[in-house]
Short mmCIF file of C-alpha atoms in Angstrom, two decimals:
data_model
loop_
_atom_site.label_atom_id
_atom_site.label_comp_id
_atom_site.label_asym_id
_atom_site.label_seq_id
_atom_site.Cartn_x
_atom_site.Cartn_y
_atom_site.Cartn_z
CA MET A 1 92.81 85.65 141.21
CA LYS A 2 91.33 82.36 139.78
CA PHE A 3 88.80 82.39 137.21
CA THR A 4 85.70 79.82 136.36
CA ARG A 5 84.85 78.98 132.72
CA ASP A 6 82.19 81.67 132.78
CA GLU A 7 84.30 84.18 134.12
CA VAL A 8 86.90 83.69 131.46
CA ILE A 9 84.25 83.76 128.82
CA GLN A 10 83.17 87.24 130.23
CA TYR A 11 86.88 88.45 130.50
CA VAL A 12 87.53 87.30 126.96
CA GLU A 13 84.48 89.50 125.90
CA GLU A 14 84.74 92.42 127.96
CA THR A 15 88.55 93.10 127.32
CA ASP A 16 89.20 92.77 123.73
CA VAL A 17 90.98 89.28 123.71
CA LYS A 18 91.72 87.95 120.01
CA PHE A 19 93.89 85.35 120.67
CA ILE A 20 93.96 82.49 123.29
CA ARG A 21 96.96 80.25 123.60
CA LEU A 22 96.20 76.78 124.75
CA ALA A 23 99.66 76.00 126.82
CA PHE A 24 100.91 72.39 127.66
CA CYS A 25 104.24 70.66 128.05
CA ASP A 26 105.98 67.84 126.31
CA VAL A 27 107.01 65.15 128.57
CA TYR A 28 110.59 66.81 129.02
CA GLY A 29 108.77 69.92 130.12
CA ARG A 30 109.08 72.36 126.87
CA GLN A 31 106.16 74.46 126.70
CA LYS A 32 104.01 74.20 123.55
CA ASN A 33 100.69 75.98 122.57
CA VAL A 34 98.14 76.36 119.92
CA ALA A 35 96.24 79.72 119.58
CA ILE A 36 92.34 80.00 119.21
CA MET A 37 90.18 82.66 118.27
CA PRO A 38 87.39 83.82 120.92
CA GLY A 39 84.73 82.16 119.02
CA GLU A 40 86.45 78.62 119.78
CA LEU A 41 86.63 78.92 123.58
CA LYS A 42 83.13 77.59 124.40
CA ARG A 43 84.17 74.58 122.39
CA ALA A 44 87.51 74.29 123.96
CA PHE A 45 86.03 74.07 127.46
CA SER A 46 83.28 71.70 126.52
CA GLU A 47 84.91 69.37 123.98
CA GLY A 48 88.60 70.42 123.94
CA ILE A 49 90.69 71.45 120.94
CA ALA A 50 92.16 68.45 118.93
CA ILE A 51 96.20 68.76 118.41
CA ASP A 52 98.08 66.22 116.23
CA ALA A 53 100.49 64.80 119.07
CA SER A 54 102.70 63.04 116.56
CA SER A 55 105.35 65.42 116.59
CA ILE A 56 105.35 66.17 120.26
CA PRO A 57 108.20 64.56 121.98
CA GLY A 58 106.89 61.70 124.14
CA PHE A 59 103.35 61.70 123.05
CA GLY A 60 103.21 58.55 120.70
CA GLY A 61 103.60 57.84 117.13
CA GLU A 62 101.57 58.42 114.02
CA ILE A 63 98.92 55.82 114.62
CA ARG A 64 97.21 57.28 117.70
CA SER A 65 98.26 60.83 117.19
CA ASP A 66 94.89 62.70 117.95
CA LEU A 67 94.60 64.38 121.50
CA LEU A 68 92.22 67.02 123.09
CA LEU A 69 93.63 70.21 125.03
CA LYS A 70 91.07 71.42 127.76
CA PRO A 71 91.97 74.85 129.17
CA ASP A 72 92.22 75.22 132.88
CA PRO A 73 90.34 78.33 133.57
CA ALA A 74 92.17 79.23 137.07
CA THR A 75 95.59 79.60 135.14
CA LEU A 76 94.15 82.34 132.73
CA THR A 77 96.66 85.26 132.41
CA ALA A 78 97.05 88.16 129.91
CA LEU A 79 100.57 88.34 128.21
CA PRO A 80 101.62 91.81 129.10
CA TRP A 81 104.36 92.02 126.17
CA ARG A 82 101.71 91.70 123.54
CA PRO A 83 99.28 94.62 122.38
CA GLN A 84 96.73 95.71 124.70
CA SER A 85 94.35 96.10 121.67
CA GLY A 86 93.56 92.72 120.44
CA ARG A 87 94.97 91.04 123.74
CA VAL A 88 96.77 87.60 123.92
CA VAL A 89 95.78 85.58 126.83
CA HIS A 90 97.00 82.03 127.77
CA MET A 91 95.61 79.13 129.75
CA PHE A 92 97.48 75.74 130.67
CA CYS A 93 95.71 72.52 129.60
CA ASP A 94 94.74 69.37 130.65
CA ILE A 95 95.11 66.71 127.76
CA PHE A 96 92.94 64.04 126.96
CA ASN A 97 92.25 61.12 124.46
CA PRO A 98 89.70 61.30 121.97
CA ASP A 99 87.51 58.99 124.55
CA GLY A 100 87.48 61.58 127.02
CA THR A 101 90.11 59.55 129.46
CA PRO A 102 93.23 61.46 130.77
CA PHE A 103 96.30 61.23 128.64
CA GLU A 104 98.76 59.22 130.65
CA ALA A 105 101.87 61.32 129.58
CA ASP A 106 100.41 64.45 130.67
CA THR A 107 102.99 65.40 133.30
CA ARG A 108 100.74 68.27 134.66
CA ARG A 109 98.22 65.44 135.42
CA ILE A 110 100.92 63.42 137.12
CA LEU A 111 101.68 66.37 139.27
CA LYS A 112 98.10 66.89 140.34
CA GLU A 113 97.55 63.23 141.43
CA ALA A 114 100.83 63.42 143.59
CA ALA A 115 99.41 66.37 145.34
CA ALA A 116 96.05 64.52 145.53
CA GLU A 117 97.55 61.40 147.13
CA ALA A 118 99.58 63.67 149.70
CA GLU A 119 96.04 65.37 150.41
CA GLN A 120 94.64 62.06 151.07
CA ALA A 121 97.12 61.35 153.48
CA ASP A 122 96.56 64.48 155.41
CA VAL A 123 99.73 66.06 154.14
CA GLN A 124 100.19 69.53 152.16
CA PHE A 125 103.21 70.28 150.48
CA ALA A 126 104.19 73.88 149.48
CA ILE A 127 107.11 74.50 146.87
CA GLY A 128 109.26 77.43 145.82
CA SER A 129 111.67 77.32 143.22
CA GLU A 130 115.12 79.03 142.64
CA ILE A 131 115.80 79.11 138.96
CA GLU A 132 119.24 80.43 137.61
CA PHE A 133 120.17 81.28 134.07
CA TYR A 134 122.81 83.07 131.61
CA LEU A 135 122.26 86.12 129.41
CA PHE A 136 124.48 85.71 126.33
CA LYS A 137 124.86 88.49 123.73
CA LEU A 138 123.83 87.69 120.10
CA ASP A 139 125.85 88.21 117.05
CA GLU A 140 125.24 90.29 114.00
CA ASN A 141 122.82 87.59 112.58
CA GLY A 142 120.89 87.28 115.79
CA GLU A 143 122.02 84.11 116.70
CA PRO A 144 123.46 83.28 120.26
CA THR A 145 127.02 83.43 121.20
CA ARG A 146 129.00 82.21 124.37
CA GLU A 147 129.64 85.77 125.00
CA PRO A 148 127.95 86.49 128.31
CA TYR A 149 126.17 89.93 128.76
CA ASP A 150 128.47 91.25 131.69
CA HIS A 151 131.19 89.98 133.85
CA ALA A 152 129.70 90.79 137.43
CA GLY A 153 130.09 88.37 140.13
CA TYR A 154 127.68 87.16 142.91
CA MET A 155 125.18 89.87 144.08
CA ASP A 156 127.25 92.55 142.33
CA ILE A 157 125.37 95.90 141.53
CA ALA A 158 125.22 97.98 138.30
CA PRO A 159 127.23 99.26 136.27
CA ALA A 160 129.06 95.86 136.53
CA ASP A 161 125.67 94.08 136.78
CA LYS A 162 124.14 94.80 133.49
CA GLY A 163 121.04 92.31 133.90
CA GLU A 164 119.73 94.25 136.56
CA ASN A 165 117.50 96.19 134.25
CA VAL A 166 116.51 92.71 132.32
CA ARG A 167 115.61 91.19 135.75
CA ARG A 168 113.64 94.08 136.87
CA GLU A 169 111.63 94.00 133.73
CA ILE A 170 111.12 90.05 134.14
CA CYS A 171 109.79 90.72 137.88
CA LEU A 172 107.45 93.46 137.12
CA THR A 173 105.93 91.27 133.84
CA LEU A 174 105.72 88.32 136.04
CA GLU A 175 103.84 90.30 138.65
CA GLN A 176 101.47 91.67 136.30
CA MET A 177 100.63 88.06 135.42
CA GLY A 178 99.94 87.25 139.00
CA ILE A 179 102.97 85.37 139.68
CA GLN A 180 105.13 87.04 142.77
CA PRO A 181 108.94 86.79 142.78
CA GLU A 182 110.38 86.92 146.14
CA SER A 183 113.97 88.25 145.17
CA SER A 184 116.33 88.42 142.24
CA HIS A 185 120.17 88.77 141.78
CA HIS A 186 123.34 88.19 139.92
CA GLU A 187 124.66 85.01 140.46
CA GLY A 188 128.13 83.69 140.45
CA GLY A 189 128.92 83.30 136.73
CA PRO A 190 129.28 86.03 134.45
CA GLY A 191 126.05 86.82 132.80
CA GLN A 192 124.48 84.52 135.16
CA ASN A 193 121.12 85.49 136.94
CA GLU A 194 118.63 83.93 139.63
CA ILE A 195 114.95 84.61 140.13
CA ASP A 196 113.33 83.10 143.46
CA PHE A 197 109.57 82.53 144.08
CA ARG A 198 107.38 82.67 147.06
CA TYR A 199 105.96 79.41 148.31
CA ALA A 200 102.59 78.07 146.26
CA ASP A 201 101.01 74.92 145.99
CA PRO A 202 102.80 72.32 144.08
CA LEU A 203 100.78 72.85 140.71
CA THR A 204 100.92 76.63 140.88
CA ALA A 205 104.43 76.37 141.52
CA ALA A 206 105.18 74.07 138.53
CA ASP A 207 102.92 76.29 136.12
CA ASN A 208 105.02 79.28 137.18
CA ALA A 209 108.30 77.85 136.35
CA VAL A 210 107.26 76.91 133.19
CA THR A 211 105.73 80.33 132.68
CA PHE A 212 108.78 82.00 133.89
CA ARG A 213 111.02 80.44 131.55
CA ALA A 214 108.65 81.60 128.57
CA VAL A 215 108.74 85.14 129.98
CA VAL A 216 112.45 85.26 130.58
CA ARG A 217 113.34 84.08 127.09
CA THR A 218 110.98 86.48 125.66
CA LEU A 219 112.20 89.64 127.61
CA ALA A 220 115.57 88.58 126.97
CA ALA A 221 115.12 88.37 123.24
CA GLN A 222 113.44 91.92 123.34
CA ASN A 223 116.46 93.19 124.94
CA GLY A 224 118.72 91.69 122.22
CA LEU A 225 119.87 88.86 124.15
CA TRP A 226 119.66 85.20 124.58
CA ALA A 227 118.65 83.47 127.81
CA ASP A 228 120.08 79.96 128.34
CA PHE A 229 118.60 77.76 130.98
CA SER A 230 121.31 74.66 130.23
CA PRO A 231 122.66 73.19 133.45
CA ARG A 232 126.42 74.44 132.44
CA PRO A 233 126.60 76.40 129.56
CA LEU A 234 130.36 77.43 130.16
CA SER A 235 132.46 74.72 131.19
CA ASP A 236 134.78 76.86 133.23
CA GLN A 237 132.02 78.68 135.03
CA PRO A 238 129.27 77.64 137.55
CA GLY A 239 126.44 75.87 136.43
CA SER A 240 122.60 76.75 136.76
CA GLY A 241 120.24 75.14 139.29
CA MET A 242 116.58 74.96 139.72
CA HIS A 243 116.57 74.47 143.44
CA ILE A 244 113.37 73.11 145.02
CA ASN A 245 112.16 74.50 148.48
CA ILE A 246 109.76 72.20 149.77
CA SER A 247 107.77 72.01 153.06
CA ALA A 248 105.05 69.74 154.43
CA GLN A 249 102.82 70.10 157.15
CA ASP A 250 99.67 67.83 158.27
CA GLY A 251 97.58 70.23 160.44
CA THR A 252 99.21 69.00 163.63
CA ASP A 253 102.14 70.39 165.58
CA ARG A 254 104.52 67.33 164.34
CA ASP A 255 107.58 68.31 162.87
CA LEU A 256 107.53 66.60 159.22
CA LEU A 257 110.95 68.06 158.03
CA MET A 258 113.26 65.43 159.19
CA PRO A 259 111.01 62.45 157.64
CA LEU A 260 110.62 64.45 154.67
CA ILE A 261 114.39 64.82 154.05
CA ALA A 262 114.65 61.03 154.68
CA GLY A 263 112.30 60.27 152.21
CA LEU A 264 114.23 62.61 149.53
CA LEU A 265 117.54 60.87 150.38
CA ASP A 266 116.22 57.44 150.28
CA LYS A 267 114.89 57.94 146.82
CA ILE A 268 117.08 60.55 145.19
CA GLN A 269 119.24 57.96 143.37
CA ASP A 270 116.09 56.70 141.39
CA ILE A 271 114.71 60.09 140.61
CA THR A 272 118.00 62.01 139.57
CA LEU A 273 117.22 61.15 135.95
CA PHE A 274 114.11 63.46 136.04
CA LEU A 275 115.83 66.14 138.03
CA ASN A 276 119.15 66.09 135.81
CA PRO A 277 117.76 64.89 132.38
CA VAL A 278 120.47 65.73 130.07
CA GLU A 279 124.25 64.70 129.48
CA ASN A 280 125.20 68.54 130.51
CA SER A 281 123.56 68.21 133.75
CA TYR A 282 126.48 65.78 134.73
CA GLU A 283 129.00 68.58 133.87
CA ARG A 284 127.37 70.68 137.02
CA LEU A 285 126.79 68.12 139.44
CA GLY A 286 129.81 67.83 142.06
CA ARG A 287 131.32 71.14 140.95
CA ASP A 288 131.11 74.80 142.22
CA ARG A 289 128.86 73.75 145.34
CA ALA A 290 126.47 71.73 143.24
CA PRO A 291 125.98 68.58 145.08
CA GLY A 292 127.71 65.35 144.42
CA THR A 293 126.64 63.14 147.25
CA VAL A 294 123.76 62.11 149.05
CA SER A 295 123.63 64.13 151.99
CA TRP A 296 122.30 66.85 153.89
CA SER A 297 123.41 69.39 156.31
CA PRO A 298 121.73 72.72 158.11
CA GLU A 299 124.40 74.69 156.85
CA ASN A 300 126.62 73.62 153.85
CA ARG A 301 125.46 74.93 150.56
CA SER A 302 127.31 72.25 148.78
CA GLN A 303 125.11 69.23 150.20
CA LEU A 304 122.36 68.02 148.28
CA ILE A 305 119.70 68.84 150.78
CA ARG A 306 120.18 72.15 152.84
CA VAL A 307 118.09 73.44 155.77
CA PRO A 308 117.97 77.42 155.45
CA ALA A 309 117.85 79.20 158.81
CA SER A 310 114.39 80.07 159.77
CA SER A 311 111.63 79.71 162.25
CA ARG A 312 110.21 76.40 163.15
CA GLN A 313 106.81 77.31 161.49
CA HIS A 314 108.56 78.01 158.22
CA ARG A 315 111.20 75.12 158.04
CA ARG A 316 112.09 73.83 154.79
CA ALA A 317 114.49 71.42 152.91
CA GLU A 318 116.16 73.05 149.92
CA LEU A 319 116.82 70.17 147.15
CA ARG A 320 119.93 71.50 145.37
CA SER A 321 120.53 69.23 142.78
CA PRO A 322 117.83 69.65 140.17
CA ASP A 323 118.71 71.79 137.13
CA PRO A 324 116.71 74.10 134.78
CA ALA A 325 116.57 71.37 132.00
CA ALA A 326 114.19 69.15 134.30
CA ASN A 327 110.38 69.31 133.68
CA PRO A 328 108.88 71.18 136.84
CA TYR A 329 105.80 68.91 136.88
CA LEU A 330 107.84 65.46 137.17
CA ALA A 331 110.70 67.00 139.45
CA PHE A 332 107.66 68.17 141.89
CA ALA A 333 105.89 65.29 141.69
CA LEU A 334 108.75 62.94 142.38
CA ALA A 335 109.87 65.15 145.12
CA ILE A 336 106.52 64.92 146.56
CA ARG A 337 106.27 61.19 146.22
CA ALA A 338 109.66 60.76 147.86
CA GLY A 339 108.83 62.90 150.87
CA LEU A 340 105.51 61.43 151.51
CA LEU A 341 107.27 58.00 151.98
CA GLY A 342 109.31 59.36 154.30
CA ILE A 343 106.49 61.18 156.07
CA THR A 344 104.16 58.07 156.19
CA GLY A 345 106.89 55.63 156.93
CA ASP A 346 108.29 57.95 159.75
CA LEU A 347 111.88 57.77 158.36
CA THR A 348 114.97 59.25 159.96
CA PRO A 349 117.59 61.03 157.96
CA PRO A 350 121.41 59.73 158.55
CA PRO A 351 123.50 62.24 160.40
CA ALA A 352 124.13 65.62 158.94
CA ALA A 353 127.28 65.94 156.61
CA GLU A 354 129.09 69.29 156.86
CA GLN A 355 131.61 68.11 154.08
CA ASP A 356 131.84 65.44 151.52
CA SER A 357 133.55 61.99 152.54
CA ALA A 358 133.93 58.58 150.76
CA ALA A 359 131.46 57.28 153.32
CA LEU A 360 128.65 59.26 151.41
CA LYS A 361 126.97 57.47 148.49
CA PRO A 362 127.48 59.56 145.31
CA LEU A 363 125.01 61.06 142.91
CA PRO A 364 124.99 59.50 139.39
CA GLU A 365 128.04 60.76 137.64
CA SER A 366 126.41 60.52 133.96
CA LEU A 367 123.26 60.33 132.20
CA GLN A 368 123.80 56.81 131.46
CA ALA A 369 124.28 56.03 135.25
CA ALA A 370 121.08 57.94 136.10
CA LYS A 371 119.30 55.78 133.52
CA ALA A 372 120.51 52.45 134.77
CA LEU A 373 119.05 53.46 138.28
CA ALA A 374 115.98 54.48 137.15
CA GLU A 375 115.49 51.75 134.76
CA LYS A 376 115.43 49.15 138.03
CA SER A 377 113.66 51.44 140.15
CA GLY A 378 110.52 50.06 141.56
CA PHE A 379 109.47 53.26 143.03
CA LEU A 380 109.44 55.13 139.43
CA ARG A 381 107.28 52.50 138.28
CA GLU A 382 104.90 53.11 140.76
CA CYS A 383 104.77 56.89 140.34
CA LEU A 384 105.30 57.19 136.35
CA PRO A 385 103.41 55.57 133.31
CA GLU A 386 105.86 53.27 131.27
CA SER A 387 105.81 55.70 128.38
CA ILE A 388 107.00 58.58 130.21
CA LEU A 389 109.80 56.09 131.64
CA ASN A 390 110.45 54.89 128.24
CA SER A 391 110.81 58.38 126.87
CA TYR A 392 113.55 59.12 129.53
CA LEU A 393 115.37 55.67 129.25
#
């Protein structure tokens, strides 16, 4: 259910809400929030709530530090793990400068603009993510260790799979928040788990991915565990991905999948920095079925893009290189813009690759290599403001 401003105000008054978290992300996708009391809600909608942005990564320095948060009423959700008496809710926010203009480094706005540009071209994108994470034990001081919660393998069951109950809790909590997980299972590494989401419009999909990470971390902590979303937390075990399932349609019977894939392949080297933004990302790529080349396949799970088996009506491309360190708003926005270039230009992908070969272009092998490709990319300069590019470079 999506609320209007008036409905949010009514909901807060009628359900004993005492704290309203105004949520947003820094340029790297890390969720931040400020909590307000119900009496400030009308002002938040009309004028915005001021924050000091000087300490938020990528938001600028001390000279121009004031920004305003305006909540998006459609994103209202209660936090089920908080008390039912004196409830806590949260809403994602749009970020504005004091003069009322949109803040250019608001990555949620960047995704909105990418989806709107696609709509203007009469193309609608849908996105579903598959996010992997590890569960580690805590030491006697409550600090994270590198000892996995279990030693189960791919799709194992209890009792070997100790994460089963934690995943169940996560999925039920997300459902209470209006987010629909599609499936969950134990992944290949010890203590490694995966939860997959149903398709949604791009903005909802990104909001859900950000909320998901917060829910997982919260419920892991409540179970005496640490949830780790780094790309490769254990050097001798599989890394964790954030696979992006993306599809497009334009209201006709035209098959957009192949030009979508062609656009992604054409721009993947430019955008890798934003899909794999930390040094640890490059310890994952090219290993344990994580892709290392610019390639696609209808079958092979080690290629960059896979086309899972489905009916023609539900065909999708699974982009397998992104990892959980990525900012979902930027990752989805760049995937949309690359795919849209392929669709509007009617591009054709190269032949499918069933295995890696020397003839295939490699993905960047290090963070520095990814930065070098991004720095000379005209595509990125068309898609992103200079302040965000500078933050990543």
